[in-house]
Short mmCIF file of C-alpha atoms in Angstrom, two decimals:
data_model
loop_
_atom_site.label_atom_id
_atom_site.label_comp_id
_atom_site.label_asym_id
_atom_site.label_seq_id
_atom_site.Cartn_x
_atom_site.Cartn_y
_atom_site.Cartn_z
CA ASP Y 1332 106.00 155.38 78.16
CA VAL Y 1333 102.46 154.03 78.42
CA SER Y 1334 103.53 151.52 75.45
CA SER Y 1335 106.76 150.31 77.52
CA ILE Y 1336 104.57 150.14 80.42
CA LYS Y 1337 102.03 147.96 78.62
CA LEU Y 1338 104.59 145.99 76.88
CA ALA Y 1339 105.78 144.77 80.01
CA GLY Y 1340 102.41 144.46 81.79
CA VAL Y 1341 102.38 141.38 79.03
CA LYS Y 1342 105.26 140.06 79.96
CA ILE Y 1343 104.84 139.75 82.57
CA PHE Y 1344 101.42 138.30 82.10
CA ILE Y 1345 102.44 135.53 79.48
CA GLN Y 1346 105.47 135.12 82.82
CA LYS Y 1347 103.25 133.91 85.49
CA THR Y 1348 100.91 132.26 82.62
CA MET Y 1349 103.76 129.89 81.81
CA SER Y 1350 104.90 129.15 84.79
CA SER Y 1351 101.52 128.46 86.04
CA ALA Y 1352 100.83 125.52 83.57
CA ILE Y 1353 104.56 124.33 83.83
CA PHE Y 1354 103.63 123.34 88.10
CA LYS Y 1355 100.52 122.43 86.79
CA ASN Y 1356 102.06 120.20 84.49
CA PHE Y 1357 105.01 119.59 87.23
CA LEU Y 1358 103.74 116.27 88.91
CA GLY Y 1359 100.47 115.98 87.09
CA HIS Y 1360 96.84 116.22 89.08
CA ALA Y 1361 99.23 115.65 92.17
CA PRO Y 1362 98.30 117.63 95.39
CA ASP Y 1363 99.40 121.35 94.80
CA TRP Y 1364 101.01 120.86 98.77
CA TYR Y 1365 102.88 117.54 97.51
CA LYS Y 1366 104.53 119.43 94.43
CA GLN Y 1367 105.71 122.12 96.75
CA THR Y 1368 107.06 119.43 99.12
CA ILE Y 1369 109.02 117.57 96.64
CA LEU Y 1370 110.65 121.92 95.19
CA ALA Y 1371 111.42 121.84 98.46
CA PHE Y 1372 113.87 118.53 98.33
CA LEU Y 1373 115.24 119.66 95.04
CA VAL Y 1374 116.48 123.30 96.36
CA ILE Y 1375 117.34 122.01 99.97
CA ASN Y 1376 119.29 119.64 98.58
CA PRO Y 1377 122.30 121.83 96.71
CA ILE Y 1378 121.79 124.22 99.35
CA LEU Y 1379 122.38 122.27 102.13
CA TYR Y 1380 124.98 119.73 100.33
CA PHE Y 1381 127.21 123.28 99.79
CA ILE Y 1382 126.65 124.81 103.26
CA CYS Y 1383 128.20 121.27 104.21
CA ILE Y 1384 130.89 121.92 102.21
CA ALA Y 1385 132.03 125.57 103.72
CA THR Y 1386 131.00 124.35 107.76
CA SER Y 1387 133.65 121.40 106.66
CA LEU Y 1388 130.89 118.78 108.35
CA PRO Y 1389 130.78 115.79 106.52
CA ALA Y 1390 128.05 116.74 103.36
CA GLY Y 1391 128.00 113.00 101.81
CA THR Y 1392 127.00 111.34 105.06
CA ILE Y 1393 124.62 113.82 105.45
CA LEU Y 1394 123.25 114.40 102.39
CA GLY Y 1395 122.86 110.93 101.66
CA TRP Y 1396 120.41 110.05 104.54
CA VAL Y 1397 118.43 113.05 104.13
CA ILE Y 1398 118.27 111.99 99.72
CA LEU Y 1399 116.86 108.79 101.39
CA ALA Y 1400 114.47 109.81 103.36
CA GLU Y 1401 113.17 112.20 100.57
CA PHE Y 1402 113.19 108.62 98.65
CA ILE Y 1403 111.50 107.29 101.45
CA PHE Y 1404 108.84 109.95 101.78
CA THR Y 1405 107.67 109.05 98.15
CA LEU Y 1406 107.37 105.57 98.48
CA ALA Y 1407 105.24 107.33 101.58
CA MET Y 1408 103.20 108.43 99.63
CA THR Y 1409 102.67 105.96 96.13
CA PHE Y 1410 98.54 107.25 96.54
CA LYS Y 1411 99.58 111.51 95.59
CA CYS Y 1412 102.26 110.45 92.71
CA HIS Y 1413 103.60 107.16 91.89
CA PRO Y 1414 107.13 107.35 93.39
CA LEU Y 1415 109.09 107.20 89.83
CA PRO Y 1416 109.25 110.41 88.61
CA PRO Y 1417 109.35 112.15 92.14
CA GLY Y 1418 112.13 110.03 93.55
CA GLY Y 1419 113.39 109.49 89.57
CA LEU Y 1420 114.22 113.54 90.32
CA ILE Y 1421 116.16 113.05 93.65
CA ALA Y 1422 117.96 110.75 92.23
CA LEU Y 1423 119.27 112.60 89.60
CA GLN Y 1424 119.60 115.29 91.86
CA ALA Y 1425 121.61 113.16 93.18
CA VAL Y 1426 124.41 111.84 91.09
CA ILE Y 1427 124.70 115.52 89.55
CA LEU Y 1428 125.84 116.69 93.47
CA GLY Y 1429 128.41 114.05 93.06
CA LEU Y 1430 127.01 111.65 95.75
CA THR Y 1431 127.19 108.98 93.45
CA THR Y 1432 128.50 107.82 90.03
CA THR Y 1433 126.28 106.75 86.50
CA SER Y 1434 128.58 103.73 86.71
CA GLN Y 1435 127.61 102.36 90.02
CA VAL Y 1436 124.20 103.74 89.61
CA TYR Y 1437 125.57 100.43 86.34
CA TYR Y 1438 127.19 99.42 88.66
CA GLU Y 1439 124.34 98.46 91.41
CA ILE Y 1440 121.75 96.90 88.91
CA SER Y 1441 124.33 94.81 86.37
CA LEU Y 1442 124.41 93.12 90.52
CA ASN Y 1443 121.18 92.78 90.39
CA LEU Y 1444 119.91 91.90 86.88
CA LYS Y 1445 117.85 88.92 87.61
CA VAL Y 1446 115.41 90.43 89.41
CA ILE Y 1447 114.98 93.05 86.59
CA LEU Y 1448 114.36 89.92 84.06
CA LEU Y 1449 112.04 88.62 87.46
CA LEU Y 1450 110.12 91.00 87.28
CA MET Y 1451 110.13 92.18 83.38
CA PHE Y 1452 109.35 88.44 82.37
CA MET Y 1453 108.12 86.72 85.34
CA VAL Y 1454 105.43 88.87 86.83
CA ALA Y 1455 104.21 88.31 83.51
CA GLY Y 1456 104.21 85.01 82.19
CA ILE Y 1457 101.72 84.88 85.29
CA PHE Y 1458 99.56 87.23 84.49
CA PHE Y 1459 98.84 84.76 81.26
CA MET Y 1460 97.86 82.01 83.54
CA LYS Y 1461 95.25 84.36 85.64
CA ASP Y 1462 92.19 82.62 83.86
CA LEU Y 1463 93.51 79.05 86.16
CA LEU Y 1464 94.38 81.38 89.31
CA LEU Y 1465 91.69 82.71 89.46
CA PHE Y 1466 89.37 79.72 88.37
CA ILE Y 1467 91.81 77.86 91.91
CA PHE Y 1468 91.48 80.72 94.05
CA THR Y 1469 87.30 81.71 93.22
CA LYS Y 1470 86.27 78.11 94.74
CA LEU Y 1471 88.52 77.60 98.20
CA LEU Y 1472 87.53 80.58 99.18
CA LEU Y 1473 83.86 79.90 98.79
CA LYS Y 1474 84.53 76.74 99.81
CA VAL Y 1475 85.95 77.63 102.68
CA LYS Y 1476 83.53 80.33 104.30
CA ASN Y 1477 85.65 80.81 107.30
CA LYS Y 1478 88.13 84.10 107.35
CA THR Y 1479 90.34 82.70 109.74
CA THR Y 1480 91.19 79.57 107.72
CA VAL Y 1481 90.92 81.15 104.53
CA SER Y 1482 93.72 83.60 106.00
CA LEU Y 1483 96.01 80.78 107.98
CA LEU Y 1484 95.46 78.74 104.20
CA PHE Y 1485 97.30 81.75 102.15
CA VAL Y 1486 99.92 82.78 104.61
CA PHE Y 1487 100.73 78.49 104.65
CA ALA Y 1488 101.22 78.24 100.81
CA ALA Y 1489 102.21 81.85 99.93
CA ALA Y 1490 105.27 80.46 102.41
CA PHE Y 1491 104.97 77.66 100.76
CA LEU Y 1492 105.54 78.82 97.38
CA SER Y 1493 107.86 81.20 98.14
CA ALA Y 1494 110.27 79.11 99.58
CA PHE Y 1495 110.44 76.81 96.06
CA LEU Y 1496 109.52 79.47 93.92
CA ASP Y 1497 111.06 82.90 94.43
CA ALA Y 1498 108.62 86.29 96.71
CA LEU Y 1499 108.13 87.85 94.15
CA THR Y 1500 106.20 85.60 91.83
CA VAL Y 1501 104.44 84.23 94.40
CA THR Y 1502 103.19 88.19 94.94
CA ALA Y 1503 102.26 88.44 91.75
CA VAL Y 1504 100.25 85.18 91.80
CA LEU Y 1505 97.88 86.76 95.18
CA ILE Y 1506 97.63 90.53 93.28
CA SER Y 1507 96.69 88.25 90.23
CA VAL Y 1508 94.21 86.72 91.99
CA ALA Y 1509 93.01 89.92 93.88
CA VAL Y 1510 92.40 91.69 90.65
CA GLY Y 1511 90.36 88.91 90.06
CA PHE Y 1512 88.01 88.03 92.62
CA TYR Y 1513 87.59 92.58 92.43
CA THR Y 1514 86.95 92.61 88.56
CA VAL Y 1515 84.41 89.81 88.79
CA TYR Y 1516 82.54 92.37 91.85
CA HIS Y 1517 82.73 95.05 90.19
CA GLN Y 1518 81.82 95.03 86.79
CA ALA Y 1519 79.22 92.52 88.58
CA ALA Y 1520 77.74 95.13 90.76
CA SER Y 1521 78.18 97.99 88.32
CA GLY Y 1522 75.66 95.91 85.98
CA LYS Y 1523 78.33 94.89 83.51
CA ASP Y 1524 79.38 91.08 82.37
CA TYR Y 1525 82.47 89.77 82.73
CA LEU Y 1526 83.57 90.21 79.27
CA ASP Y 1527 82.95 94.14 79.14
CA GLU Y 1528 85.37 97.28 78.57
CA HIS Y 1529 85.29 98.54 82.17
CA ASP Y 1530 87.33 100.77 83.70
CA LEU Y 1531 87.72 99.65 87.82
CA ASN Y 1532 88.63 103.13 89.45
CA ASP Y 1533 84.85 103.74 87.84
CA ASP Y 1534 82.14 103.50 91.11
CA SER Y 1535 79.36 105.33 90.24
CA HIS Y 1536 77.88 102.77 88.66
CA LEU Y 1537 77.64 101.26 92.41
CA ASP Y 1538 73.64 102.26 94.72
CA ASP Y 1539 74.67 103.09 98.45
CA ASN Y 1540 74.87 99.16 98.96
CA GLU Y 1541 76.74 97.91 97.00
CA SER Y 1542 78.89 100.55 97.70
CA ILE Y 1543 79.02 99.95 101.12
CA ASN Y 1544 79.68 95.78 100.38
CA LEU Y 1545 82.85 97.66 97.80
CA GLU Y 1546 84.12 99.02 100.93
CA LYS Y 1547 84.54 95.91 103.00
CA PHE Y 1548 85.06 93.84 99.98
CA LYS Y 1549 88.40 96.20 99.71
CA LEU Y 1550 89.54 95.44 103.36
CA PHE Y 1551 88.93 92.12 102.74
CA LEU Y 1552 91.75 92.48 100.39
CA CYS Y 1553 93.86 94.24 102.09
CA ASN Y 1554 93.57 91.23 104.87
CA LEU Y 1555 94.20 88.55 102.55
CA LEU Y 1556 97.22 90.48 100.55
CA MET Y 1557 98.87 91.23 103.57
CA HIS Y 1558 98.72 87.65 105.12
CA GLY Y 1559 99.82 86.13 101.97
CA ALA Y 1560 102.89 89.44 101.34
CA VAL Y 1561 103.67 88.25 105.05
CA GLY Y 1562 103.62 84.05 104.70
CA THR Y 1563 105.71 85.42 101.42
CA ALA Y 1564 108.86 86.12 104.06
CA LEU Y 1565 108.25 83.45 106.21
CA GLY Y 1566 108.76 80.76 103.65
CA GLY Y 1567 111.74 83.17 101.59
CA VAL Y 1568 114.14 83.31 104.55
CA CYS Y 1569 114.24 79.61 104.40
CA THR Y 1570 115.81 78.29 101.36
CA ILE Y 1571 118.02 80.05 98.48
CA VAL Y 1572 115.47 80.61 96.10
CA GLY Y 1573 113.38 81.74 98.87
CA GLU Y 1574 114.83 86.01 97.85
CA PRO Y 1575 117.44 86.82 96.22
CA GLN Y 1576 120.22 87.71 98.83
CA ASN Y 1577 119.96 84.05 99.88
CA LEU Y 1578 121.32 82.96 96.67
CA LEU Y 1579 123.83 85.56 97.54
CA ILE Y 1580 124.88 85.04 100.63
CA ALA Y 1581 124.78 81.35 99.82
CA SER Y 1582 127.01 81.84 97.39
CA ILE Y 1583 130.23 83.05 99.69
CA ALA Y 1584 129.39 80.82 102.85
CA GLU Y 1585 129.29 78.02 100.14
CA TRP Y 1586 125.98 76.30 101.59
CA ASP Y 1587 124.18 74.20 98.89
CA PHE Y 1588 120.17 73.50 98.67
CA ILE Y 1589 119.91 71.38 101.72
CA GLU Y 1590 123.19 72.81 104.22
CA PHE Y 1591 121.06 76.36 103.62
CA PHE Y 1592 118.12 74.77 104.96
CA ILE Y 1593 119.21 72.50 107.47
CA ARG Y 1594 121.61 75.80 108.70
CA MET Y 1595 117.81 78.88 109.12
CA ALA Y 1596 115.79 76.24 110.15
CA PRO Y 1597 116.96 77.07 113.95
CA ILE Y 1598 115.35 80.49 113.31
CA SER Y 1599 112.91 79.18 110.17
CA MET Y 1600 110.81 76.92 111.51
CA PRO Y 1601 110.14 78.83 114.58
CA VAL Y 1602 109.72 82.42 113.37
CA LEU Y 1603 107.37 80.27 110.96
CA VAL Y 1604 105.07 79.14 113.94
CA ALA Y 1605 104.49 82.14 115.29
CA GLY Y 1606 103.99 83.77 112.28
CA LEU Y 1607 101.29 81.90 111.75
CA PHE Y 1608 99.96 82.01 115.28
CA THR Y 1609 99.73 85.15 114.99
CA THR Y 1610 97.83 85.61 111.67
CA LEU Y 1611 94.96 83.26 114.04
CA PHE Y 1612 95.14 86.25 117.47
CA LEU Y 1613 94.56 88.97 114.82
CA GLU Y 1614 92.04 86.86 112.21
CA ARG Y 1615 90.14 85.72 116.02
CA PHE Y 1616 90.29 88.98 117.46
CA LYS Y 1617 89.83 91.37 114.67
CA VAL Y 1618 93.08 94.14 116.24
CA PHE Y 1619 95.96 95.92 113.88
CA GLY Y 1620 92.29 96.12 111.45
CA TYR Y 1621 92.60 92.43 110.56
CA GLY Y 1622 89.43 90.53 110.75
CA ALA Y 1623 86.97 92.36 108.33
CA GLN Y 1624 84.62 89.01 106.45
CA LEU Y 1625 83.77 88.59 103.04
CA PRO Y 1626 79.91 90.54 102.58
CA GLU Y 1627 77.05 87.67 101.40
CA ARG Y 1628 76.42 90.03 97.92
CA VAL Y 1629 80.34 89.60 97.00
CA ARG Y 1630 80.04 86.38 98.33
CA ASP Y 1631 76.63 85.46 95.76
CA ILE Y 1632 78.44 87.24 92.31
CA LEU Y 1633 81.50 85.33 92.81
CA GLN Y 1634 79.41 82.49 93.86
CA ALA Y 1635 77.27 83.65 90.20
CA PHE Y 1636 81.16 83.65 88.26
CA ASP Y 1637 82.58 80.70 89.64
CA ASP Y 1638 78.80 78.55 89.09
CA ASP Y 1639 78.90 80.31 85.30
CA GLN Y 1640 82.06 79.24 84.21
CA THR Y 1641 81.58 75.83 85.80
CA ALA Y 1642 78.65 75.22 83.46
CA ASN Y 1643 80.82 76.83 80.35
CA LEU Y 1644 83.62 75.33 80.31
CA THR Y 1645 83.77 74.17 76.51
CA ASP Y 1646 86.75 71.87 75.22
CA GLN Y 1647 88.74 75.06 74.35
CA VAL Y 1648 88.43 76.68 77.75
CA LYS Y 1649 88.93 73.02 79.27
CA ALA Y 1650 92.47 73.08 77.24
CA LYS Y 1651 93.29 76.68 77.96
CA LEU Y 1652 92.98 76.02 81.46
CA LEU Y 1653 95.23 72.12 81.15
CA VAL Y 1654 98.13 74.25 79.34
CA GLN Y 1655 98.29 76.77 82.14
CA LEU Y 1656 98.54 73.92 84.58
CA ILE Y 1657 101.43 71.45 82.93
CA VAL Y 1658 103.13 74.92 81.96
CA GLY Y 1659 102.34 76.33 85.96
CA LEU Y 1660 104.25 72.70 86.84
CA ILE Y 1661 107.21 73.21 84.49
CA LEU Y 1662 107.35 76.93 86.42
CA MET Y 1663 107.43 75.03 89.93
CA PHE Y 1664 109.59 72.19 88.40
CA SER Y 1665 112.03 75.13 86.59
CA LEU Y 1666 112.56 77.30 89.59
CA ALA Y 1667 112.50 74.66 92.26
CA PHE Y 1668 116.28 73.59 90.15
CA SER Y 1669 117.23 76.36 89.36
CA ILE Y 1670 117.51 75.48 85.30
CA ALA Y 1671 117.78 79.03 83.78
CA ALA Y 1672 117.68 82.51 86.27
CA VAL Y 1673 114.67 83.17 86.95
CA GLY Y 1674 113.44 85.67 84.89
CA LEU Y 1675 114.68 83.24 81.47
CA ILE Y 1676 112.34 80.94 83.31
CA GLY Y 1677 109.47 83.51 82.98
CA LEU Y 1678 110.49 84.24 79.31
CA MET Y 1679 109.73 80.87 78.32
CA ILE Y 1680 106.99 80.31 80.48
CA ILE Y 1681 105.40 83.10 78.07
CA ILE Y 1682 106.43 81.46 74.99
CA LEU Y 1683 104.72 79.09 76.42
CA LEU Y 1684 101.28 80.10 77.49
CA THR Y 1685 101.12 81.87 74.33
CA SER Y 1686 101.89 79.74 72.33
CA PHE Y 1687 99.34 77.30 73.28
CA THR Y 1688 96.92 79.62 74.45
CA GLY Y 1689 96.00 81.14 71.78
CA ILE Y 1690 97.78 84.53 72.62
CA ILE Y 1691 99.61 85.76 69.14
CA GLU Y 1692 98.23 89.28 68.89
CA GLU Y 1693 100.33 92.63 70.05
CA LYS Y 1694 97.44 94.20 71.89
CA GLU Y 1695 97.31 90.72 73.86
CA LEU Y 1696 100.86 91.01 74.27
CA GLY Y 1697 101.55 93.98 75.46
CA LYS Y 1698 98.82 94.15 78.54
CA ALA Y 1699 100.66 91.06 80.57
CA PHE Y 1700 103.93 93.34 80.87
CA GLU Y 1701 101.32 97.04 81.80
CA GLU Y 1702 101.70 95.54 85.83
CA ALA Y 1703 105.44 95.11 86.28
CA LEU Y 1704 107.11 97.93 84.15
CA PRO Y 1705 106.74 100.94 86.31
CA PHE Y 1706 107.52 98.98 89.81
CA THR Y 1707 111.01 97.32 87.43
CA ALA Y 1708 111.41 101.53 86.06
CA LEU Y 1709 110.73 102.36 89.63
CA LEU Y 1710 113.22 98.76 90.97
CA VAL Y 1711 116.15 100.91 89.02
CA VAL Y 1712 115.47 104.01 90.35
CA PHE Y 1713 116.05 103.08 94.23
CA PHE Y 1714 119.76 101.47 92.50
CA ALA Y 1715 120.99 104.76 92.78
CA VAL Y 1716 119.52 105.23 95.76
CA VAL Y 1717 121.39 102.44 97.58
CA ALA Y 1718 124.24 103.18 95.12
CA VAL Y 1719 124.84 106.34 97.07
CA ILE Y 1720 123.78 104.51 99.87
CA HIS Y 1721 127.06 102.71 98.94
CA ASP Y 1722 129.38 105.57 97.37
CA GLN Y 1723 128.44 107.71 100.64
CA HIS Y 1724 129.37 104.60 103.13
CA LEU Y 1725 126.12 105.24 105.54
CA PHE Y 1726 125.75 101.78 106.94
CA LYS Y 1727 130.01 101.05 107.84
CA PRO Y 1728 129.66 102.89 111.25
CA VAL Y 1729 127.21 99.54 112.20
CA ILE Y 1730 129.47 97.00 110.59
CA ASP Y 1731 132.64 98.49 112.64
CA TYR Y 1732 130.61 99.01 115.44
CA VAL Y 1733 129.47 95.12 116.02
CA PHE Y 1734 132.43 93.93 115.35
CA LEU Y 1735 134.09 94.85 119.12
CA GLN Y 1736 131.89 93.76 120.70
CA ALA Y 1737 131.95 90.28 122.11
CA VAL Y 1738 131.87 87.39 120.22
CA GLU Y 1739 128.29 85.59 121.49
CA LEU Y 1740 126.99 89.48 120.60
CA GLN Y 1741 127.67 89.69 117.53
CA ALA Y 1742 125.39 87.64 115.90
CA PRO Y 1743 122.23 88.81 117.56
CA LEU Y 1744 123.57 92.28 117.05
CA PHE Y 1745 123.83 91.53 112.87
CA PHE Y 1746 119.95 90.50 112.85
CA ILE Y 1747 119.31 93.90 115.20
CA ALA Y 1748 121.40 95.81 112.83
CA ASN Y 1749 120.54 93.80 109.46
CA GLY Y 1750 116.43 93.96 110.37
CA ILE Y 1751 117.05 97.96 110.83
CA LEU Y 1752 118.54 98.81 107.57
CA SER Y 1753 116.04 96.74 105.57
CA MET Y 1754 112.74 98.77 106.81
CA ILE Y 1755 114.32 101.72 106.10
CA SER Y 1756 116.28 100.60 102.46
CA ASP Y 1757 116.33 97.09 100.60
CA ASN Y 1758 117.10 93.78 102.21
CA VAL Y 1759 119.40 92.95 99.38
CA PHE Y 1760 121.03 95.31 99.32
CA VAL Y 1761 121.54 95.41 103.00
CA ALA Y 1762 122.89 91.96 102.54
CA THR Y 1763 125.03 92.70 99.76
CA ILE Y 1764 127.02 94.78 101.65
CA TYR Y 1765 127.11 92.62 105.26
CA ILE Y 1766 128.36 89.41 103.70
CA ASN Y 1767 130.45 90.41 101.83
CA GLU Y 1768 132.29 92.45 104.49
CA ILE Y 1769 132.86 89.07 107.00
CA LYS Y 1770 134.10 87.10 103.98
CA ALA Y 1771 136.25 89.93 103.86
CA ALA Y 1772 136.66 89.22 107.85
CA LEU Y 1773 137.20 85.33 107.23
CA ASP Y 1774 139.40 85.75 105.05
CA SER Y 1775 141.83 88.28 106.52
CA GLY Y 1776 141.47 85.74 109.84
CA GLU Y 1777 139.81 88.51 111.80
CA ILE Y 1778 137.12 85.90 112.61
CA SER Y 1779 136.55 81.95 112.87
CA ARG Y 1780 135.17 80.10 110.48
CA ASN Y 1781 132.11 79.26 113.08
CA GLN Y 1782 131.46 82.52 113.62
CA PHE Y 1783 131.54 83.48 110.24
CA ASP Y 1784 128.95 80.39 109.85
CA ALA Y 1785 126.75 82.38 113.14
CA LEU Y 1786 126.87 85.61 111.03
CA ALA Y 1787 125.84 84.51 107.61
CA VAL Y 1788 122.65 83.12 108.85
CA ALA Y 1789 122.32 85.78 111.26
CA ILE Y 1790 122.68 88.34 107.90
CA ASN Y 1791 120.25 85.77 106.54
CA THR Y 1792 117.34 86.11 108.25
CA GLY Y 1793 117.78 89.97 109.62
CA THR Y 1794 117.50 90.83 106.29
CA ASN Y 1795 114.46 88.72 105.37
CA LEU Y 1796 112.30 88.98 108.91
CA PRO Y 1797 112.86 92.39 110.26
CA SER Y 1798 111.93 93.81 106.36
CA VAL Y 1799 108.34 92.78 106.53
CA ALA Y 1800 107.67 96.35 108.88
CA THR Y 1801 107.59 98.92 105.54
CA PRO Y 1802 106.90 98.54 102.20
CA ASN Y 1803 110.38 100.15 101.17
CA GLY Y 1804 112.10 96.87 103.05
CA GLN Y 1805 111.06 93.74 100.03
CA ALA Y 1806 110.93 94.19 96.67
CA ALA Y 1807 107.77 91.74 97.43
CA PHE Y 1808 106.04 94.29 99.62
CA LEU Y 1809 107.21 97.53 97.45
CA PHE Y 1810 106.21 95.19 94.23
CA LEU Y 1811 102.91 95.03 95.84
CA LEU Y 1812 102.56 98.94 97.01
CA THR Y 1813 102.96 100.12 93.86
CA SER Y 1814 100.66 97.34 91.71
CA SER Y 1815 97.12 98.16 89.90
CA VAL Y 1816 95.57 96.14 93.02
CA ALA Y 1817 96.36 99.16 95.72
CA PRO Y 1818 95.45 101.71 94.35
CA LEU Y 1819 91.61 99.72 93.92
CA ILE Y 1820 91.00 98.99 96.95
CA GLY Y 1821 93.55 100.91 99.57
CA LEU Y 1822 96.70 99.26 100.63
CA SER Y 1823 98.05 102.51 100.90
CA TYR Y 1824 101.95 103.21 102.90
CA LEU Y 1825 100.95 103.31 105.88
CA ARG Y 1826 98.01 100.78 106.25
CA MET Y 1827 100.63 98.70 105.03
CA VAL Y 1828 102.28 99.44 107.35
CA LYS Y 1829 99.77 98.87 110.32
CA LEU Y 1830 98.91 95.13 109.13
CA ALA Y 1831 102.70 94.91 108.97
CA LEU Y 1832 103.45 95.83 112.41
CA PRO Y 1833 101.96 92.71 114.47
CA TYR Y 1834 103.72 90.24 112.26
CA THR Y 1835 106.51 92.77 112.01
CA ILE Y 1836 107.27 92.78 116.14
CA VAL Y 1837 106.35 88.50 116.84
CA LEU Y 1838 108.87 87.52 113.46
CA SER Y 1839 111.28 90.35 115.23
CA SER Y 1840 111.37 88.74 119.07
CA VAL Y 1841 110.82 85.35 118.24
CA GLY Y 1842 113.74 85.63 115.15
CA LEU Y 1843 116.02 87.57 117.91
CA THR Y 1844 115.76 85.34 120.31
CA ALA Y 1845 116.27 81.71 118.48
CA ILE Y 1846 119.63 83.74 117.80
CA PHE Y 1847 120.64 84.09 121.02
CA TYR Y 1848 119.13 80.59 121.58
CA TYR Y 1849 121.27 78.95 118.79
CA PHE Y 1850 125.09 80.79 118.97
#
């Protein structure tokens, strides 16, 4: 009857309205095509899984590679949506489908607890040093006006610091400096004081000329950040403390700090020189997106800011900068001599800086953790994907193939294999898998100690150098991609890949050549 038809119509209307509301809420303001793509992934994955089972195909292997590709897609689309929600849904589905277990995910997390603690506490500790960092780097930028020289300084400084600290800590410094520069210019160009509350994403107060200067400044900052990020890889490969996997490799190989450096030097030193020459070439010939200059208007604003800061250095401000300098030296000493896990050292830095600079309110303390915690959560999700790779043995065929080759070819092949896999996965995970495999081969008598040492060098350099190709290759690069500064300056996944391409080619080629020559 009529009433039944009306009731049915109302139900259909309510269902459509609710479905529309749910779809709008799903992944927030991300584009509809992106939402539909993620939903398609979530629908196709179980269908593909059961089709593979029904047809006796290796469901775990096939779907494992599909899951990895889908997760990399969410990283590539960071500007459309932070990878944590969509990547987390894909990882959850992988666990539900049985591609890995919660206990394996927890195991992967526990293996990388030092990295998680580092992100939670060290990045926050660097946040409390931002006044000193901005003070030093502003003077550096203003005094050294040649862009090529500035770029070389960023690469070398990042490499040097990463060799004695760690790449994530140095990247946190670079991000803090870049945000400081951007904030100073954006607020001044918007007609506001540096200390005023301001939304850095709001460009509505900028006139046409300032908007043009802002775009040029963004490119300039992209250049410096990528130079610095590559520098962390150049220095990080050299020492035990440079990258998380270095310590693992050194522990299994039973190398101390000096022996590790000496064994890596025949590859790491030529690569460092090649990296610096690459920086020089890119800035000199302005190729691959490099060569962007600092606009004079921006330089004038930064100069005015520096003059104002210098003129208003009260005793209290000077004392604050002095404390930050002393704590910075304590930080370098503590990391260089490994007095504790890096994350615990970061917590110590937070305690010292907040105690002696008057930061005692919860609201002020909370700001320091806003940068790192979303990335920390994303990294934990990534470990779930790593657990899938581990449980489904996705990389094992590569290891088996390399061991079948002639002894003199194994080190170069390990370098290539580790490099390619580190580009699409995580270099810490790849190194962990491979170093344990060759240790098992050594213990079983399949390879000699000299062969083991050569392969360990190839694994370390292979996971550290070619992995600069993509943001998911190194935690420091992924941290930069998902940081607050990346969307401000337009540093997308694809732009990072483009800017890293010349470095990837040079570092990989020189590293592989050195491996061939040395072994």
